[in-house]
XYZ file of C-alpha atoms in Angstrom:
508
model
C -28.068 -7.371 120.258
C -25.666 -4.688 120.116
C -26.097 -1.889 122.440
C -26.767 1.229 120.061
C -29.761 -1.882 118.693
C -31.577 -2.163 122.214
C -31.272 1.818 122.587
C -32.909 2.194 119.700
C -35.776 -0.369 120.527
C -35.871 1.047 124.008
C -36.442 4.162 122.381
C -39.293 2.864 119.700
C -41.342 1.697 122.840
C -41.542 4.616 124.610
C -42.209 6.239 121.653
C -45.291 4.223 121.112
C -46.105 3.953 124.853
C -45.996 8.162 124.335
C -48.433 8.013 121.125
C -50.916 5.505 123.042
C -51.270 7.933 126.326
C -51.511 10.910 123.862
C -54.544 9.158 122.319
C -55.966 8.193 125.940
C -55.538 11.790 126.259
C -57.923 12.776 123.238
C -60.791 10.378 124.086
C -60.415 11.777 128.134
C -61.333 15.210 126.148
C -63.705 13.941 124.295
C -65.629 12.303 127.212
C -65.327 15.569 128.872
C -66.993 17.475 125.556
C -70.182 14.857 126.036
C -70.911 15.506 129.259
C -73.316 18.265 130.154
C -72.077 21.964 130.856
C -73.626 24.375 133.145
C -73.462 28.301 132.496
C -73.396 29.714 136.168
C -74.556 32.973 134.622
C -77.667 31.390 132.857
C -81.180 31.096 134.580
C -82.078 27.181 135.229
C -85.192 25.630 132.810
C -88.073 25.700 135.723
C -87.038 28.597 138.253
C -90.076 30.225 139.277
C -90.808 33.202 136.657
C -89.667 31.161 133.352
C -92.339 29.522 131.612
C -90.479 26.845 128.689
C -92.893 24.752 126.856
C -91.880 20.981 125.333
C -91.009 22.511 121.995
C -88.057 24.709 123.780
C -86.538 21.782 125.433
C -86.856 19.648 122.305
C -85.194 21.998 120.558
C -82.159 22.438 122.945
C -81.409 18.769 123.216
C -81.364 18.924 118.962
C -78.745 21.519 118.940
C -76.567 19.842 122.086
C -76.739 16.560 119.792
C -75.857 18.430 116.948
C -72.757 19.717 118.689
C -71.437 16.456 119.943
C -71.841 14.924 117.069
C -69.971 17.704 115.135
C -67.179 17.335 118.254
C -67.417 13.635 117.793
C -66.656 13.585 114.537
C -63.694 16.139 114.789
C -62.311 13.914 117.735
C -62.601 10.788 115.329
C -60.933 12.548 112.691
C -57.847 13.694 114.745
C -57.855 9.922 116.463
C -57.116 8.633 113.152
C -54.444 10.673 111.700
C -52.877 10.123 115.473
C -52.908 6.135 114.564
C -51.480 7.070 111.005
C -49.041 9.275 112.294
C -47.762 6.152 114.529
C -47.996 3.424 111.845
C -45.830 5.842 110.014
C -43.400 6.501 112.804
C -42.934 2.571 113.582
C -42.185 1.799 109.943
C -39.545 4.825 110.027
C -38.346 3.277 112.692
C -38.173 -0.501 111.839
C -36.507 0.771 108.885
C -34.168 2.982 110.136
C -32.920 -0.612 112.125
C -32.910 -2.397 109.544
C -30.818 0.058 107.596
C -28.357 0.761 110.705
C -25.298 -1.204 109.113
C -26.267 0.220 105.690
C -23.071 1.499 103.341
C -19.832 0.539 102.284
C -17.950 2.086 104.610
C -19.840 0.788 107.698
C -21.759 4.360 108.132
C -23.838 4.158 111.451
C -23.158 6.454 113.672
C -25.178 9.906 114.200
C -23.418 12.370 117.047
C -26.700 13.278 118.184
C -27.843 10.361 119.045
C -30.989 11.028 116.368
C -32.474 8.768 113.506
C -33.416 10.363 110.227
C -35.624 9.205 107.339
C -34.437 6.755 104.955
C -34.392 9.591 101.889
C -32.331 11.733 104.776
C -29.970 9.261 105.152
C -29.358 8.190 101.426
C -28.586 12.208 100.936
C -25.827 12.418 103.644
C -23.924 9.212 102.197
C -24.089 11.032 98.953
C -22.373 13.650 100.528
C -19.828 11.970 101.667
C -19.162 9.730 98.614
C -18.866 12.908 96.854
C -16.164 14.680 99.219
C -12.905 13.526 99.446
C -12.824 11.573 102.365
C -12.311 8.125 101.225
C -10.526 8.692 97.527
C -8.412 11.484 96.461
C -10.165 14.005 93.928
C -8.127 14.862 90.750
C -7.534 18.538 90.598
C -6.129 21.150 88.211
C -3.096 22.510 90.118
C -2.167 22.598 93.782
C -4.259 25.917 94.215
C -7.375 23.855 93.893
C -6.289 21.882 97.616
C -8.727 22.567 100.107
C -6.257 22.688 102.955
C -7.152 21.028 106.790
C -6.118 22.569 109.723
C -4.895 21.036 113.370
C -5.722 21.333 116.488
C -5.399 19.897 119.720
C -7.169 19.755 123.000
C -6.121 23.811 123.360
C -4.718 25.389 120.694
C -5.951 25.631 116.394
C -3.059 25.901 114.136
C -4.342 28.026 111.248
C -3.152 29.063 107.459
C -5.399 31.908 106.883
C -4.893 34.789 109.553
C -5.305 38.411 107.971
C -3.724 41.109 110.061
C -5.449 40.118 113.488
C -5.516 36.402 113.419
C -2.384 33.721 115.023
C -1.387 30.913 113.871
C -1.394 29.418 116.626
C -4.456 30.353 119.264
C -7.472 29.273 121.288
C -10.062 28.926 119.431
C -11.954 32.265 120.704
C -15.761 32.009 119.083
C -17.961 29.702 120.978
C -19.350 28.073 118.050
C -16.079 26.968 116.942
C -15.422 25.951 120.409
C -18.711 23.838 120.606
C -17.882 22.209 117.354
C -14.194 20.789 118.279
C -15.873 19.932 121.640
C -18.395 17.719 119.979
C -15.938 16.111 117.401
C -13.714 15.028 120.068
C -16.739 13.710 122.315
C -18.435 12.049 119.295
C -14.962 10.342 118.259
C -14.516 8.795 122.470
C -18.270 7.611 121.449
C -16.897 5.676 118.621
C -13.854 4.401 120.306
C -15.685 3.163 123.664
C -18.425 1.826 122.182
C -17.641 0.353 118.723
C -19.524 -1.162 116.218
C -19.132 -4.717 114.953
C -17.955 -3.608 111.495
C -15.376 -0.901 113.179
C -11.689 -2.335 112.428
C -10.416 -2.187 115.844
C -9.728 -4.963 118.940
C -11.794 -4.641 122.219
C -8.672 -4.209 124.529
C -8.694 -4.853 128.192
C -7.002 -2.288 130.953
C -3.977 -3.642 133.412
C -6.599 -4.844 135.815
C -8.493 -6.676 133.090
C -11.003 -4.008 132.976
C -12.337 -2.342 129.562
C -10.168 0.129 128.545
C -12.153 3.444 128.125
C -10.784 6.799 126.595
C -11.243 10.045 127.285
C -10.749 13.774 126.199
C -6.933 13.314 127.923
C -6.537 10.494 125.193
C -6.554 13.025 122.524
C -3.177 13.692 120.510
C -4.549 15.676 117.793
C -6.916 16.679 114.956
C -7.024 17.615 111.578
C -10.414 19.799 109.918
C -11.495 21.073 106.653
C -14.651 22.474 104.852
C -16.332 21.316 101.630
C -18.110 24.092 100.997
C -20.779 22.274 99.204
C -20.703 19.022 100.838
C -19.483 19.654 104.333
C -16.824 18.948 107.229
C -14.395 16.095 107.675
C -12.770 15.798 110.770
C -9.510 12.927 111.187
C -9.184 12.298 114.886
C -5.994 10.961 116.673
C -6.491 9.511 120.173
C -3.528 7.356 122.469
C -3.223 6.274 125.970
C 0.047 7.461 127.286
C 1.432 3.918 128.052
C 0.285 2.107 124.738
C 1.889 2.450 121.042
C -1.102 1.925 119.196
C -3.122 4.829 117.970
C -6.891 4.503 117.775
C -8.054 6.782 114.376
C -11.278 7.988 113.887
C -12.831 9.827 110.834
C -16.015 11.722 110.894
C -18.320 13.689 108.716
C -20.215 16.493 108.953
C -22.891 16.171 105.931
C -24.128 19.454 106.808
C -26.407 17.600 109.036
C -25.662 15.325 111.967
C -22.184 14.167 112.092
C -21.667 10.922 110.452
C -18.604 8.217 111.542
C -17.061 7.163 108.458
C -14.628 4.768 110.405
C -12.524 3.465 113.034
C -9.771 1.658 113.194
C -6.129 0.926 115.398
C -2.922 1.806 113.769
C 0.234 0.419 114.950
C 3.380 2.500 114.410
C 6.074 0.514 116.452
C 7.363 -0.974 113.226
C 6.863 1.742 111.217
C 10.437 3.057 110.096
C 10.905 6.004 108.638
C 13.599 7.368 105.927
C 14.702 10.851 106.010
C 16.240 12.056 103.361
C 18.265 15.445 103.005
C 20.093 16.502 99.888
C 22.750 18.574 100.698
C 25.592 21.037 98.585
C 27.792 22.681 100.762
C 26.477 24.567 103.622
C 28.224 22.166 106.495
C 27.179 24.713 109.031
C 23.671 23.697 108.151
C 24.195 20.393 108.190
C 26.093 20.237 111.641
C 23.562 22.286 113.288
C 20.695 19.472 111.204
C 22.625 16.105 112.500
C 22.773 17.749 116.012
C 18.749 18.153 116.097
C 18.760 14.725 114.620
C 21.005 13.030 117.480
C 19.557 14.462 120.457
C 16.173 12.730 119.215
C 18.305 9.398 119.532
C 17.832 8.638 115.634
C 21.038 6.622 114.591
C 22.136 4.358 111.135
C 23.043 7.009 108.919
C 23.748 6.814 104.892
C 25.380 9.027 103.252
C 25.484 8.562 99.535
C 27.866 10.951 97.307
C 27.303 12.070 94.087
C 29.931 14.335 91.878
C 27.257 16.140 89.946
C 25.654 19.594 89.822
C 23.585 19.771 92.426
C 19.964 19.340 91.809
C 17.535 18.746 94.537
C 14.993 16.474 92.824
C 17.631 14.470 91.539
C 19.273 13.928 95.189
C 16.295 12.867 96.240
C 15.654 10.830 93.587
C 18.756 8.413 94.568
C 17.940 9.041 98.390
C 14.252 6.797 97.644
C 15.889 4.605 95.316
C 19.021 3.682 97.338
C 17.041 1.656 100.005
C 16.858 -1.790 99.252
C 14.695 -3.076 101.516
C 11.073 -2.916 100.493
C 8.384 -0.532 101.453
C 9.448 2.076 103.527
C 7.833 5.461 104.620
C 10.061 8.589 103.550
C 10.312 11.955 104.984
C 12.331 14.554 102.196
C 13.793 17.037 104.197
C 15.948 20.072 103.647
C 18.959 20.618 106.190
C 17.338 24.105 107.260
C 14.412 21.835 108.984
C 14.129 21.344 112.401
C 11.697 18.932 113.595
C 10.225 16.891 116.782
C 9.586 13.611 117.456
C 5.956 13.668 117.618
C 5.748 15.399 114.031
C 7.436 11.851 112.763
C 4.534 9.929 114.607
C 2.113 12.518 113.063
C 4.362 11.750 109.350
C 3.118 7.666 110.005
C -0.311 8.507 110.987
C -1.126 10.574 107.619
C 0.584 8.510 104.810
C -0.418 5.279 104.023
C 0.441 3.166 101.051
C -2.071 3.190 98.318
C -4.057 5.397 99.865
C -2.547 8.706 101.140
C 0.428 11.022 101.106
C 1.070 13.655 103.448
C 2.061 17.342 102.697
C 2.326 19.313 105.838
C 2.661 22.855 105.873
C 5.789 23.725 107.699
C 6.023 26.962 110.127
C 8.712 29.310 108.873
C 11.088 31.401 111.531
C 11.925 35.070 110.434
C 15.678 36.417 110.886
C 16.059 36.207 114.251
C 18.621 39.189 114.074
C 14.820 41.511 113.266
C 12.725 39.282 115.967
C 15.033 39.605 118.746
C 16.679 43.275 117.977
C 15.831 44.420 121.340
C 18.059 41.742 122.824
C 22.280 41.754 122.999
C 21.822 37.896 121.491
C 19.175 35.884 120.160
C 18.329 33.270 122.070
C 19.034 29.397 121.459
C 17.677 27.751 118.881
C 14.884 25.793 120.931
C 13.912 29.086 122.293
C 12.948 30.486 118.847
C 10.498 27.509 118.315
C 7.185 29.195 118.752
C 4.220 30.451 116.926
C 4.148 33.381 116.841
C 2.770 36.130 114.211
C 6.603 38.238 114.942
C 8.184 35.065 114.996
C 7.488 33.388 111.545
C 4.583 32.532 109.587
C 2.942 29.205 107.655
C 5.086 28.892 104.825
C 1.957 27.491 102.490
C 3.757 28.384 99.178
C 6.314 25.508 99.908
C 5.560 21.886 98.990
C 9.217 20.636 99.373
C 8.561 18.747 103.298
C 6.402 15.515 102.313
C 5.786 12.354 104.062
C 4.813 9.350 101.542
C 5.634 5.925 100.792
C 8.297 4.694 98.302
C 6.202 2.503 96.346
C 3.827 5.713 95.656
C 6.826 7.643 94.771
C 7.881 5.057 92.313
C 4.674 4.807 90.909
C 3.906 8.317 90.455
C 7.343 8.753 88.385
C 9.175 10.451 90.959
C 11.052 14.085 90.601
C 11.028 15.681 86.814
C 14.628 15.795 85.898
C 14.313 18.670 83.901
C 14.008 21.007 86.638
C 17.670 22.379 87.263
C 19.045 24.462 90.372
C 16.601 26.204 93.020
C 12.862 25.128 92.864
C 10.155 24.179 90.638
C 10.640 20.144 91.398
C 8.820 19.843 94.882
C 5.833 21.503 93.039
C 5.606 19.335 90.259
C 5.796 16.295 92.236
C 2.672 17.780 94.421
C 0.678 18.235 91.085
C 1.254 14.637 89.967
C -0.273 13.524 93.313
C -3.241 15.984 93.295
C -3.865 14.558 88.993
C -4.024 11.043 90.824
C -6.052 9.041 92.978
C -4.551 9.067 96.040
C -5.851 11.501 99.208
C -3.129 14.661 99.688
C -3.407 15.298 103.386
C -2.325 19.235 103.626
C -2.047 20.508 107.019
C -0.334 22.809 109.116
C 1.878 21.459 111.979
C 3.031 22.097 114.837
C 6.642 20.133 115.412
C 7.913 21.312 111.909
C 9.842 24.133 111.553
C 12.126 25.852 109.061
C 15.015 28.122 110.287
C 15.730 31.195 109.309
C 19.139 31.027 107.020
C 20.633 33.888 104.733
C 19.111 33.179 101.228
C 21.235 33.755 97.529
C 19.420 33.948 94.591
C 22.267 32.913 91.466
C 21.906 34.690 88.127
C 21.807 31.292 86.788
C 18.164 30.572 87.675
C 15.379 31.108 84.943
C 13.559 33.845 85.560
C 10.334 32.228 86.712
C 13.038 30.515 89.344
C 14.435 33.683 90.224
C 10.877 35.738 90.889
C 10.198 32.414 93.175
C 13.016 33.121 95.145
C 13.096 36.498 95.542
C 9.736 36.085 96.568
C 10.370 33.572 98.890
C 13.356 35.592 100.369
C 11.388 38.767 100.394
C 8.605 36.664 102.371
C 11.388 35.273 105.299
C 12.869 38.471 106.399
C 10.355 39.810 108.961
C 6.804 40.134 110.193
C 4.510 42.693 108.325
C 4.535 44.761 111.299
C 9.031 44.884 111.842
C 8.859 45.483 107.854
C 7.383 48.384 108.569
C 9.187 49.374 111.168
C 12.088 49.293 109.084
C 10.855 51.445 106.062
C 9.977 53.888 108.673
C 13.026 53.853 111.253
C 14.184 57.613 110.408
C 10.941 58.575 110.931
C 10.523 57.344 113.964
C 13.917 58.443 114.815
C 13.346 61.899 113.826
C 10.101 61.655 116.171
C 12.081 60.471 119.025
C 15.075 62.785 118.406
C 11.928 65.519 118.771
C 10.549 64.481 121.557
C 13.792 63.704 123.562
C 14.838 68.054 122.827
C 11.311 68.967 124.048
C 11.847 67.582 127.142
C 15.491 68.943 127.690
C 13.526 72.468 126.697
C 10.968 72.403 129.230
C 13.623 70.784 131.929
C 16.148 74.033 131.417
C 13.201 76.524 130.919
């Protein structure tokens, strides 16, 4: 029998064992009701000085057996809804065992350890057949995305901030730190002690041992809210000297969290096709293939095209120029720096068929505002950090994407119509979120975009030209170095102030 089986019969015995001293309990009370009372404050029948005749003690023995019968019969009545209560309870449970490797998607596993009712249960699988956990959900436009948000063991990478949030912190409230706690505990639970239907190989340890995984095991996390059907969690664990990844997807049904599966994915052989279209801007690109060789990337294509440039259509050739069957792509733009471990995160959240992956890339403000107080900014590497000064989640931008060429095809690809700066990565994301497939939108962490001096040609429609004004306007500089721009003279002015008050008091 499988071992969350015999916990749960373990549990059902005690349960009754519990019920059947409860009930020894009630007829130890009852006994105790029938047996005679004394009243130390009463005068005893016979004490010299009370006369009581046979009618009094007649009478007194009617009323006692009045009482006990009246007790009796209150005792028998609670006895029996005791032994209802526990028929009840049994079938509950017998059914709840019966029902244990109920659903489609293998559903058995409660965080807390706790059955439910049958009815209980049906409504939290309807829950999460209705949320988008397993199929994508067709929406309007690409403001209707609930986004997720990462995190890892320490830090939660965030989109919404307002004026005193990070986006990138510890999570500071306790009941968000409880809840990533518990995910990450309840998704080891999975992993070390699978189910039979859970896709995923018992593997041993180097000493032939079982391997078990802990909280150190954890890469990273993804989160988002339903509001009216609840919290899905995608959880990314790895020993340090294995390849494989073990995945694990949970639900939080507003209730008990719920696995929805496990499985092993395999990424050694997963290869991976960036593609940057490029016009000009060789300082860029330099500065790009430098990132890209110190990760030791190598076979390199570069295919030529003597066109106007157009972004969707470079791309366009980029997917359709490998020959070789299914491959995963990443489009890039040459202003993108990334890391290693965002490509492994790129293969863990696409899959063909099934997913795409739209990450939300961290933006890096003009280093010349961020680093005024210094002679030089510092090296490139240096300026990769989250910081509210130092850039911001650039969640207007839809133009980084990690899917799989036979989705790409299928969906239609780029619209052609879209000329010069913009508009195409956008469509593309709508076509996704009108289809079937799950759009994974998350910030982060390896992906950056660097700062880089931004033109907006006359040539552009308008609706191009507002976009990248806007999206120039939004580069520059924190809210905070913004405004200490607008007001420098004033606070020049101030300083020139203060610096003659104290040369007026020195001389006077």
């Amino acid at each position: 029998m499988p071992r969350r089986g015999l916990i749960l019969q373990t549990r059902t015995h005690w349960l009754l064992l519990g019920l059947a001293l409860l009930c020894s309990l009630v007829l130890f009370l009852y006994l105790l009701e029938c047996a005679p009372q004394a009243d130390g404050n009463a005068p005893l029948p016979g004490v010299i000085g009370e006369n009581y005749g046979k009618e009094y003690y007649q009478a007194l023995l009617q009323e006692q057996e009045e009482h006990y019968q009246t007790r009796a019969t209150s005792l028998k009545r609670q006895i029996a809804q005791l032994k209802q209560e526990l028929q009840e309870m049994s079938e509950k449970m017998r059914s709840l065992q019966e029902r244990k490797n109920i659903g489609a998607n293998g559903i058995g596993y409660q965080g807390n350890k706790e059955q439910t009712p049958s009815d209980l249960l049906e409504f939290l699988h309807s829950q999460i057949d209705k949320a988008e956990v397993s199929i994508g959900a067709k929406l309007p436009s690409e403001y209707g995305v609930i986004p997720f948000e990462s995190f890892t063991l320490m830090k939660v990478f965030q989109l919404e901030m307002g004026l005193t949030r990070h986006p990138e912190e510890k999570p500071v409230r306790k009941d968000k730190r409880d809840e990533l706690v518990e995910v990450i505990e309840a998704g080891l639970e999975v992993i070390n002690n699978p189910d039979e239907d859970d896709e995923q190989e018992d593997e041993d340890g180097p000493l032939g041992e079982k391997m078990i995984f802990n909280e150190n095991d954890f890469i990273e996390g993804y989160y988002r809210t339903e509001r009216d059907k609840g919290t899905q969690y995608e959880l990314f664990f790895k020993k340090a000297d294995l390849m494989e990844y073990r995945h694990v997807t949970l639900f939080r049904p507003f209730g008990p969290l719920m696995k929805v599966k496990s499985e092993m994915i395999d990424i050694t052989r997963s290869i991976i096709n960036i593609i940057v279209p490029l016009a000009e801007r060789t300082e860029a690109f330099v500065q790009f293939m430098q990132n890209f060789s110190e990760s030791n990337f190598h076979n390199y294509t570069l295919v030529s095209l003597n066109e106007e440039f157009n972004r969707g259509r470079g791309l366009n050739v980029g997917a359709r120029a490998w020959d070789k069957g299914e491959v995963l792509m990443f489009f890039c733009d040459v202003d993108i720096y990334f890391s290693a471990e965002f490509l492994n995160s790129c293969r863990l959240n696409a899959e063909p068929g099934k997913k795409v992956f739209y990450p939300v890339v961290f933006s890096l403000y003009n280093p010349a505002i961020v680093y005024a107080s210094q002679d030089v900014p510092p090296p490139v590497e240096q300026q990769l950090v989250h910081k509210k000064d130092s850039g911001f989640w650039r969640d207007f931008g839809f133009g980084m994407t990690c899917q799989y060429r036979s989705d790409f095809l299928t969906i239609g690809g780029f619209d052609m119509e879209v000329k010069g700066w913009g508009g195409e990565d956008v469509h593309l994301y709508r076509k996704y979120l009108h289809g079937d497939l799950i759009v994974i939108r998350t910030p982060v962490p390896g992906l950056f975009h660097l700062w880089h001096e931004k033109r907006c040609a006359d040539e552009l429609t308008p609706e191009q030209y507002r976009m990248c004004i806007q999206s120039k306007a939004m580069n520059e500089a924190s809210h905070s170095h913004l405004g200490m721009l607008v007001f420098r003279e004033e606070i020049e002015t101030h300083l020139h102030k203060q610096a003659y008050r104290t040369n007026s008091e020195a001389v006077g």
